[in-house]
CSV table of C-alpha atoms in Angstrom, one decimal:
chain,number,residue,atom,x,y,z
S,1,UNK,CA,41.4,13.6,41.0
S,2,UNK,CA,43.2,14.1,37.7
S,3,UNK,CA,41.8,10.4,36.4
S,4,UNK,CA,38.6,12.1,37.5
S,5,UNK,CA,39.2,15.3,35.0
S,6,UNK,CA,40.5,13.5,32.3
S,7,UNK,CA,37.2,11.3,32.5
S,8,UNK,CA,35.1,14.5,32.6
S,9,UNK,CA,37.3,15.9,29.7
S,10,UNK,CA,36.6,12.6,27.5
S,11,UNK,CA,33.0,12.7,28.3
S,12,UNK,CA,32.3,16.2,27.4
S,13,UNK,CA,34.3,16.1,24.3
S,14,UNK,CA,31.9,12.8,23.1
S,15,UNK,CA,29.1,14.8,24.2
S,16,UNK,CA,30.0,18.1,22.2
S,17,UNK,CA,30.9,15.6,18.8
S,18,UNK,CA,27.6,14.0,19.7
S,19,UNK,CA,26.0,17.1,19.2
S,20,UNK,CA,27.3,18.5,16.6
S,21,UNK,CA,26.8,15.5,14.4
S,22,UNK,CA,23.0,15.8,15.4
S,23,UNK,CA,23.1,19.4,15.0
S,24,UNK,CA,24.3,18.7,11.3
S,25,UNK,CA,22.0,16.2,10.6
S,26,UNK,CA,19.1,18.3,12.0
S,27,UNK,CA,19.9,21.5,10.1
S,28,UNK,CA,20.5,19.0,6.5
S,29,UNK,CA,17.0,17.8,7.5
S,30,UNK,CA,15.1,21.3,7.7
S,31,UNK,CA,17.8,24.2,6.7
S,32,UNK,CA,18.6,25.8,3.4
S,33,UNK,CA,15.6,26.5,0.6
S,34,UNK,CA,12.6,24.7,0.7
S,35,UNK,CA,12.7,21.6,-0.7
S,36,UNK,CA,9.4,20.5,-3.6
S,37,UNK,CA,8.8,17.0,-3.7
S,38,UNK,CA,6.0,15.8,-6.1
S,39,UNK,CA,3.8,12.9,-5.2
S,40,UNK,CA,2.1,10.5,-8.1
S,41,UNK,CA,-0.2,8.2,-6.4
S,42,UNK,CA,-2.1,5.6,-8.1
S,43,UNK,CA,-5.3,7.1,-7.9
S,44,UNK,CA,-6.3,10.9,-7.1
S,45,UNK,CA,-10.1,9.7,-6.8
S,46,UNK,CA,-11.6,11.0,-3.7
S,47,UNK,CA,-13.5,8.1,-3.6
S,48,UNK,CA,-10.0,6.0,-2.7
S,49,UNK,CA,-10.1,5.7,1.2
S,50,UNK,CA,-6.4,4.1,0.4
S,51,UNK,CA,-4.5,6.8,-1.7
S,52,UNK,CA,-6.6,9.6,0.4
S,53,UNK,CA,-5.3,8.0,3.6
S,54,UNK,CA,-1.8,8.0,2.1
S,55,UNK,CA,-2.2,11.7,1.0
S,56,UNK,CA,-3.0,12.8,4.4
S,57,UNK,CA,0.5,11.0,5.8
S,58,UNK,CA,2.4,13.0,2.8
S,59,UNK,CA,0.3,16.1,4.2
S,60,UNK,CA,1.3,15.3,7.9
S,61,UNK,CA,5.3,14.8,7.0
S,62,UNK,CA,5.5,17.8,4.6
S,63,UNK,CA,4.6,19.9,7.4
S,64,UNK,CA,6.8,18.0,10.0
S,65,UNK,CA,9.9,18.5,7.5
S,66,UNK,CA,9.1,21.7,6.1
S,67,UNK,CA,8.8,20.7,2.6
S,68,UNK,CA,6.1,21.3,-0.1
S,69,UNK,CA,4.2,18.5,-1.4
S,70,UNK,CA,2.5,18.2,-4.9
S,71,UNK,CA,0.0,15.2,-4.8
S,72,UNK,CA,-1.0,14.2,-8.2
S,73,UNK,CA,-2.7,10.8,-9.5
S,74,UNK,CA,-5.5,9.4,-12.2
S,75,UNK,CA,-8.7,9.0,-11.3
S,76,UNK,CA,-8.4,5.0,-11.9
S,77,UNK,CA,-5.5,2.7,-11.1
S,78,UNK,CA,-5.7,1.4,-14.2
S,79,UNK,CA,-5.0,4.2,-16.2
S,80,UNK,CA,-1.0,3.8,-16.5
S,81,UNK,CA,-1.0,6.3,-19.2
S,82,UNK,CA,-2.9,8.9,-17.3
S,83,UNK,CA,-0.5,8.2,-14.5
S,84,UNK,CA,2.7,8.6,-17.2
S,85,UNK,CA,1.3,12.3,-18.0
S,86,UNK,CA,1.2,13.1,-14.3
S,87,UNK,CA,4.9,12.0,-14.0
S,88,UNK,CA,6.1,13.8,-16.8
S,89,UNK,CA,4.0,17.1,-15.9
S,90,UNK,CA,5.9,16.8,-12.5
S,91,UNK,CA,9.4,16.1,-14.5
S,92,UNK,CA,8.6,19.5,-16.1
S,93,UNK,CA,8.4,21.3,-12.9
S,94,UNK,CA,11.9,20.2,-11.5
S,95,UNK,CA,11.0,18.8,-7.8
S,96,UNK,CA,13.5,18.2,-5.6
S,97,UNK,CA,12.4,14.5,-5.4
S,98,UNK,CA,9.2,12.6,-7.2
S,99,UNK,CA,7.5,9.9,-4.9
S,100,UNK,CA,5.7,7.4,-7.6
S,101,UNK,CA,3.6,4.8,-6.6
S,102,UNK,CA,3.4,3.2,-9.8
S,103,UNK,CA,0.4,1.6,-11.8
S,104,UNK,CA,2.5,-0.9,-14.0
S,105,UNK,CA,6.1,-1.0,-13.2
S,106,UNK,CA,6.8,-1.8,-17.4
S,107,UNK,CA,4.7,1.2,-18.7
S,108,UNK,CA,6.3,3.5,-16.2
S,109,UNK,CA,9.9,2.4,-16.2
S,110,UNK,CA,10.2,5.2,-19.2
S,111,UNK,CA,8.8,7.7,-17.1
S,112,UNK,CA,11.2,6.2,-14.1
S,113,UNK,CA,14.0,6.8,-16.6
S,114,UNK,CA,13.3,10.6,-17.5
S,115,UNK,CA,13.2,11.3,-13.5
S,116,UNK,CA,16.6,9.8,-13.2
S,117,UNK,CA,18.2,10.9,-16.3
S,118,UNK,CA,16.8,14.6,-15.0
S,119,UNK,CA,18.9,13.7,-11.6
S,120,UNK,CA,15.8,13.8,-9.3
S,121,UNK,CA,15.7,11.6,-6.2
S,122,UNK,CA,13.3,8.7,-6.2
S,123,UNK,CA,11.2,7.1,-3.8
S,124,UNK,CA,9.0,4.2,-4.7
S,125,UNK,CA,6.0,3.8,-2.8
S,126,UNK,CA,3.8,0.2,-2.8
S,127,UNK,CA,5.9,-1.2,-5.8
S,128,UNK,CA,9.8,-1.1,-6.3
S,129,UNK,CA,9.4,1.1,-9.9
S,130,UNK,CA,11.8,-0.6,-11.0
S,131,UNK,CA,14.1,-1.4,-7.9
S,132,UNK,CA,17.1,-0.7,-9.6
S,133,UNK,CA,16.3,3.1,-10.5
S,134,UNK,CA,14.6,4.0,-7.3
S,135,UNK,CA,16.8,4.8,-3.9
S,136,UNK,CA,14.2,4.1,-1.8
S,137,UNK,CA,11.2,1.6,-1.9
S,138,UNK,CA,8.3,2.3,1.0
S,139,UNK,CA,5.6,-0.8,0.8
S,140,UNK,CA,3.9,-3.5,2.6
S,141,UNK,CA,5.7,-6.8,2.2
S,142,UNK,CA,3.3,-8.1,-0.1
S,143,UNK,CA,3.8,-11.8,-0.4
S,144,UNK,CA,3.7,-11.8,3.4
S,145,UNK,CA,0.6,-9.9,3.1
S,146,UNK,CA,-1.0,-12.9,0.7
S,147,UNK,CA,0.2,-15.8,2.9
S,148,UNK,CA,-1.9,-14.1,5.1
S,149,UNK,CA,-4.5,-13.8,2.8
S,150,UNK,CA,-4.5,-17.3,2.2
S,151,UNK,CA,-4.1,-19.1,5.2
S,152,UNK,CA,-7.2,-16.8,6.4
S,153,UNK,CA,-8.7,-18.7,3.4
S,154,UNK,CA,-7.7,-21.9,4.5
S,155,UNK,CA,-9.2,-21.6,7.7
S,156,UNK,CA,-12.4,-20.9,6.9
S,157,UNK,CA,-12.4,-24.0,4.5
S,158,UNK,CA,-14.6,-27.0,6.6
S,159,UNK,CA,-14.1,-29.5,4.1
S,160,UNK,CA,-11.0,-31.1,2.2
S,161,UNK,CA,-9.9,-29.9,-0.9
S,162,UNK,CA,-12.5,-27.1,-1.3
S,163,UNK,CA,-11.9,-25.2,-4.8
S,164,UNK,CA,-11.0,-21.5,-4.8
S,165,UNK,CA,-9.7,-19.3,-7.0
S,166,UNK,CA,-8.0,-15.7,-6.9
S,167,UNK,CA,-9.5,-12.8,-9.2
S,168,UNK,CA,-7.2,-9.6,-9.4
S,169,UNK,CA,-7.1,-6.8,-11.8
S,170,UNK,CA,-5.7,-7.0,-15.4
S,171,UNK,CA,-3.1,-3.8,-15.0
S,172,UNK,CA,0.1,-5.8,-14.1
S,173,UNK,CA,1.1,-4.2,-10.8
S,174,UNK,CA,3.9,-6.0,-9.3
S,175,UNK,CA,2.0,-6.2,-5.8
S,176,UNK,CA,-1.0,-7.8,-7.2
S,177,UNK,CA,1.8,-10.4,-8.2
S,178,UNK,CA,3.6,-10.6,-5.3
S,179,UNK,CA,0.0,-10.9,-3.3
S,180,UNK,CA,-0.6,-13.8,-5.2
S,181,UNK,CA,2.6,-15.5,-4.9
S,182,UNK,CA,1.6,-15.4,-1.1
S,183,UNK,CA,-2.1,-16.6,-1.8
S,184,UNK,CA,-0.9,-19.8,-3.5
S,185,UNK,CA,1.4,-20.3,-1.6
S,186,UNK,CA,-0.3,-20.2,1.4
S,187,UNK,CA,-3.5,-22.5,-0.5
S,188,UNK,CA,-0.9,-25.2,-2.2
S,189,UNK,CA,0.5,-25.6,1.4
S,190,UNK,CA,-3.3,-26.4,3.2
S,191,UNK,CA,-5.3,-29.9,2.3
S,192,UNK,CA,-8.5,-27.5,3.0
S,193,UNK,CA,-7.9,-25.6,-0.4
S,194,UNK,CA,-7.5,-26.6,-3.9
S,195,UNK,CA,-6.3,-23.1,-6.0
S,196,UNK,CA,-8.1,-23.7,-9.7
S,197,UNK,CA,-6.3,-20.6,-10.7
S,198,UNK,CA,-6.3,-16.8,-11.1
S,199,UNK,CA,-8.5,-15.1,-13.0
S,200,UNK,CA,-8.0,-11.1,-14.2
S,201,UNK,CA,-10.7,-8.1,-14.4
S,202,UNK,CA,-10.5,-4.9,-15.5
S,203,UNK,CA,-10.1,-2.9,-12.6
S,204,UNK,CA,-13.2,-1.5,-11.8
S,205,UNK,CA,-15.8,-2.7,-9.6
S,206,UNK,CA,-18.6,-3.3,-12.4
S,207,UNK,CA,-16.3,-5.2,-14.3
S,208,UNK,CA,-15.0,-7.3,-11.3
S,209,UNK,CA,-18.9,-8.0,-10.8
S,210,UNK,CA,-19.4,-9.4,-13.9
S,211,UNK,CA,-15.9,-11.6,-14.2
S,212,UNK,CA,-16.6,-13.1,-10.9
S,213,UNK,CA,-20.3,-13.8,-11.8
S,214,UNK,CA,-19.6,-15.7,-15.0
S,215,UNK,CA,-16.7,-17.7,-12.5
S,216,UNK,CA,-19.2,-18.5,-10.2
S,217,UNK,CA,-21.2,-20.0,-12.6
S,218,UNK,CA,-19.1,-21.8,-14.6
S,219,UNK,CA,-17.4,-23.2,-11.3
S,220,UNK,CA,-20.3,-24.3,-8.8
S,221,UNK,CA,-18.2,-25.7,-6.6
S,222,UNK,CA,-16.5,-23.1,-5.6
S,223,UNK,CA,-16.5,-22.5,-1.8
S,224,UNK,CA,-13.2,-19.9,-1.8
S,225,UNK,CA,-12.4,-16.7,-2.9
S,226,UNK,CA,-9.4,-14.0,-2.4
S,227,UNK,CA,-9.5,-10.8,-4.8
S,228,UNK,CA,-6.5,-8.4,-4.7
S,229,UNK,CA,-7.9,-5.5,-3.6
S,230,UNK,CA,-10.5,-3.3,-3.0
S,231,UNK,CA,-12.5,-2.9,-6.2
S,232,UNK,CA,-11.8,-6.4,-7.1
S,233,UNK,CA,-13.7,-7.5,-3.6
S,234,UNK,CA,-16.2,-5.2,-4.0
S,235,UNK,CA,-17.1,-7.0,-7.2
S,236,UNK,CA,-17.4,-10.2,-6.5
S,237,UNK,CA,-19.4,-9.4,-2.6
S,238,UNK,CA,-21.7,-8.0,-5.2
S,239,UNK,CA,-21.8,-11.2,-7.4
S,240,UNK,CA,-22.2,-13.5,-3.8
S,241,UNK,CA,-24.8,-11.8,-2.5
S,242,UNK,CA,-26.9,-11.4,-6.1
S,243,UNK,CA,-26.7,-15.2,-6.1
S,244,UNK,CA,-27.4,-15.7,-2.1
S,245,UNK,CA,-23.9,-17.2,-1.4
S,246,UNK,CA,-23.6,-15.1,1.4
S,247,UNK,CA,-21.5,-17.5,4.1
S,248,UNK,CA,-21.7,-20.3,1.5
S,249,UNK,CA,-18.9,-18.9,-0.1
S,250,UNK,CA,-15.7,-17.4,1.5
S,251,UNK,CA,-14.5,-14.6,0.7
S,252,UNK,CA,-11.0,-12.7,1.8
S,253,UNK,CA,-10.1,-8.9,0.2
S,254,UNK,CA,-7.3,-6.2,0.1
S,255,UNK,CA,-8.0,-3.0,1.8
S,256,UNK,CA,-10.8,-0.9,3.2
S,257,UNK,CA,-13.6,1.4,2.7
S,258,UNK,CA,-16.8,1.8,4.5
S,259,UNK,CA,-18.0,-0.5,1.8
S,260,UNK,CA,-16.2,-3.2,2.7
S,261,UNK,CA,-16.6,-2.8,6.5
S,262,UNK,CA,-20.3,-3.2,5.7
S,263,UNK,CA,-20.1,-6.4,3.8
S,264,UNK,CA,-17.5,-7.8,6.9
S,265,UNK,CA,-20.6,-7.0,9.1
S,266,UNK,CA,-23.2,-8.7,6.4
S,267,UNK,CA,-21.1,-11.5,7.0
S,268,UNK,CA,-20.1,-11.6,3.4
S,269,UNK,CA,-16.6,-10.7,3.3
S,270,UNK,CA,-15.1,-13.0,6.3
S,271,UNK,CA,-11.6,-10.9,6.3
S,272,UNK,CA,-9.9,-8.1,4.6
S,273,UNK,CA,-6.1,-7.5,4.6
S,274,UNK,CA,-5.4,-4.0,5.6
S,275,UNK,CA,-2.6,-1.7,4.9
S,276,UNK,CA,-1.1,1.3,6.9
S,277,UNK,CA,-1.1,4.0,3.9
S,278,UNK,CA,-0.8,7.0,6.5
S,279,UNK,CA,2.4,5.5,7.9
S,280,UNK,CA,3.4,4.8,4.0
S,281,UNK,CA,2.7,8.4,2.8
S,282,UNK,CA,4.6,9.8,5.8
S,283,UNK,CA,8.1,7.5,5.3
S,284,UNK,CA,8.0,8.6,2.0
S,285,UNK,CA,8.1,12.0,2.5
S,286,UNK,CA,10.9,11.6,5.4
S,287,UNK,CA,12.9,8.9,3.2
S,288,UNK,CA,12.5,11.7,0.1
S,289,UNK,CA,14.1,14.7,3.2
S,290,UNK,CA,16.9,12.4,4.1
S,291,UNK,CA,18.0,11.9,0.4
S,292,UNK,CA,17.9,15.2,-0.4
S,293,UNK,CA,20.1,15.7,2.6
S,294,UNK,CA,22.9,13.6,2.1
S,295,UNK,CA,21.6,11.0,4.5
S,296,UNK,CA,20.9,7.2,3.2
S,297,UNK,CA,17.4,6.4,3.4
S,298,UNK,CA,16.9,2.6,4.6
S,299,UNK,CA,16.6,1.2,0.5
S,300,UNK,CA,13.6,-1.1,1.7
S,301,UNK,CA,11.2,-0.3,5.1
S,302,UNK,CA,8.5,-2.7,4.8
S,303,UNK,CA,4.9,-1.9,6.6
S,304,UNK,CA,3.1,-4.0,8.6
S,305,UNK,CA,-0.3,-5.7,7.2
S,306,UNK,CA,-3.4,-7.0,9.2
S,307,UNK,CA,-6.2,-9.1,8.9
S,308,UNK,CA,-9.5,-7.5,9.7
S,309,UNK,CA,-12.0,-10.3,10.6
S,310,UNK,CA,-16.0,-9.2,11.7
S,311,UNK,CA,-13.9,-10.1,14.9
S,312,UNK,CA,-11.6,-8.1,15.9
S,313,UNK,CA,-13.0,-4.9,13.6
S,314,UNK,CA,-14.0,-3.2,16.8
S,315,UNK,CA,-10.6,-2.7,18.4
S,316,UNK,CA,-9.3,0.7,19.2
S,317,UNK,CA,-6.2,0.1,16.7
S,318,UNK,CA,-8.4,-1.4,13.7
S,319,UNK,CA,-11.1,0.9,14.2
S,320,UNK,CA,-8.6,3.7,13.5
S,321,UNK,CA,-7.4,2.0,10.2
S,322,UNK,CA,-10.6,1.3,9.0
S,323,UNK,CA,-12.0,4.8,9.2
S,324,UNK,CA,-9.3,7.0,9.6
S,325,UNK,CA,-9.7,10.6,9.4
S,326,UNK,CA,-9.8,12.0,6.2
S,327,UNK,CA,-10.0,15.6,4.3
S,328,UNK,CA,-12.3,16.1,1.9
């Protein structure tokens, strides 16, 4: 009988210390003042499915955690320096925490500087900003994400040594790199593919139209094609269709938009790799709480990437990632 009290008495105690440590945790988490946490995406333009998609995940956290949340952003993901005056206008405001998704990780490390030197937590978002500075990096694991990319590629490759190249955009953002670390590797590692190289754009769609136009003439044979992301895909689907390549020609993207979940039906993207950026805004926003509470954020959570195909587009889960519900 007294074994059985002592027990009890053990048990309870745990319990109680189990509780309070919760309790603690919970109240760092949502008591005190509330906390402002300023959010620089790459792009503000409404017309981004991605960075609107992230925006409503910061939305859907800063309500969960109690915080308020400034989303900022250029209109183009090539405009580092717009993306520089957004950081410092939120430096000048003295958040809590910034989360930066930064353009081009050397024309930002400046800006990723003044946050630090102002003693503001940091939470990179899609690139490391500098993985030194930052406490907290929330991104896809983007050479995974191009080996994917690539051996899609490769499979849809019938002959031997079939000639494709990668087109990206010229703005230097580490994850277009580390996507096409993935790509060749993935293509050096199939006898289907032979990689000719990577070719750069501006970052716009009109301009991705025209670089991949002139490559496609200049390189006839050409049966293979992976651009880095959305406006880079959109280009070159435009330059394939103009020259009746549709099928002929492979071609694998980055990310979604009505757009491309058009040109997967038309049969003239074959697959596009998708990110999570709801799930990406929200971790942010929580990784940014538990900083600012004295709790260690995880210094790396990588997302999980797909492959969309004209395939398996229809299924419950992609259907949600390809049009997810977004305010206007």
């Amino acid at each position: 009988m007294h074994k059985r009290t002592l027990l009890i008495s053990v048990l309870l105690v745990l319990a109680a210390g189990l509780f309070a440590v919760y309790g603690v945790e919970t109240l760092r988490m949502s008591g005190g003042k509330t906390r402002q946490i300023a959010v620089i995406m790459k792009s503000g333009d409404i017309r981004s499915e991605f960075w609107q998609t992230f925006g409503e995940g910061v939305k859907a956290a800063a309500k969960r955690f109690d915080v308020n949340a400034e989303i900022a952003g250029p209109l183009s993901e090539s405009d580092a320096d717009g993306q520089i005056k957004a950081v410092n206008e939120a430096i000048a405001k003295k958040p809590d925490a910034i989360v930066l998704a930064a353009t081009d990780e050397a024309k930002l490390k400046p800006s990723v500087d003044k946050i630090k030197k102002a003693g503001i937590k940091l939470v990179s978002v899609d690139t490391a900003s500098n993985a030194g500075a930052t406490e907290s990096v929330i991104a896809t694991d983007q050479t995974e994400a191009g080996k994917r990319a690539g051996l899609h590629l490769a499979g849809q490759l019938t002959a031997n040594a079939s000639k494709a190249f990668i087109l990206k955009s010229a703005n230097g953002a580490a994850e277009a790199a580390e996507r096409e670390e993935g790509v060749r590797a993935a293509l050096s590692g199939s006898p289907q593919a032979e990689y000719i190289g990577t070719f750069t754009s501006e970052g716009t769609e009109d301009r991705a139209y025209e670089t991949a136009k002139l490559l496609l003439a200049s390189h006839s044979d050409v049966k293979g094609i992976v651009c880095l992301n959305e406006k880079m895909t959109l280009g070159a689907a435009r330059a394939i269709k103009e020259k009746a390549l549709t099928g002929e020609i492979k071609l694998i993207g980055f990310d979604s938009s009505i757009y491309i979940v058009k040109l997967l039906e038309e049969g003239v993207v074959q697959a596009t790799v998708v990110q999570k950026p709801f799930n990406m805004g929200f971790l942010s926003i929580k990784s940014a709480v538990q900083l600012l509470s004295g709790i260690k954020a995880n210094p790396k959570q990588y997302v999980e990437s797909l492959v969309i195909t004209k395939d398996n587009m229809y299924s419950q889960q992609n259907q949600q990632l390809l049009f997810p519900i977004v305010e206007r």
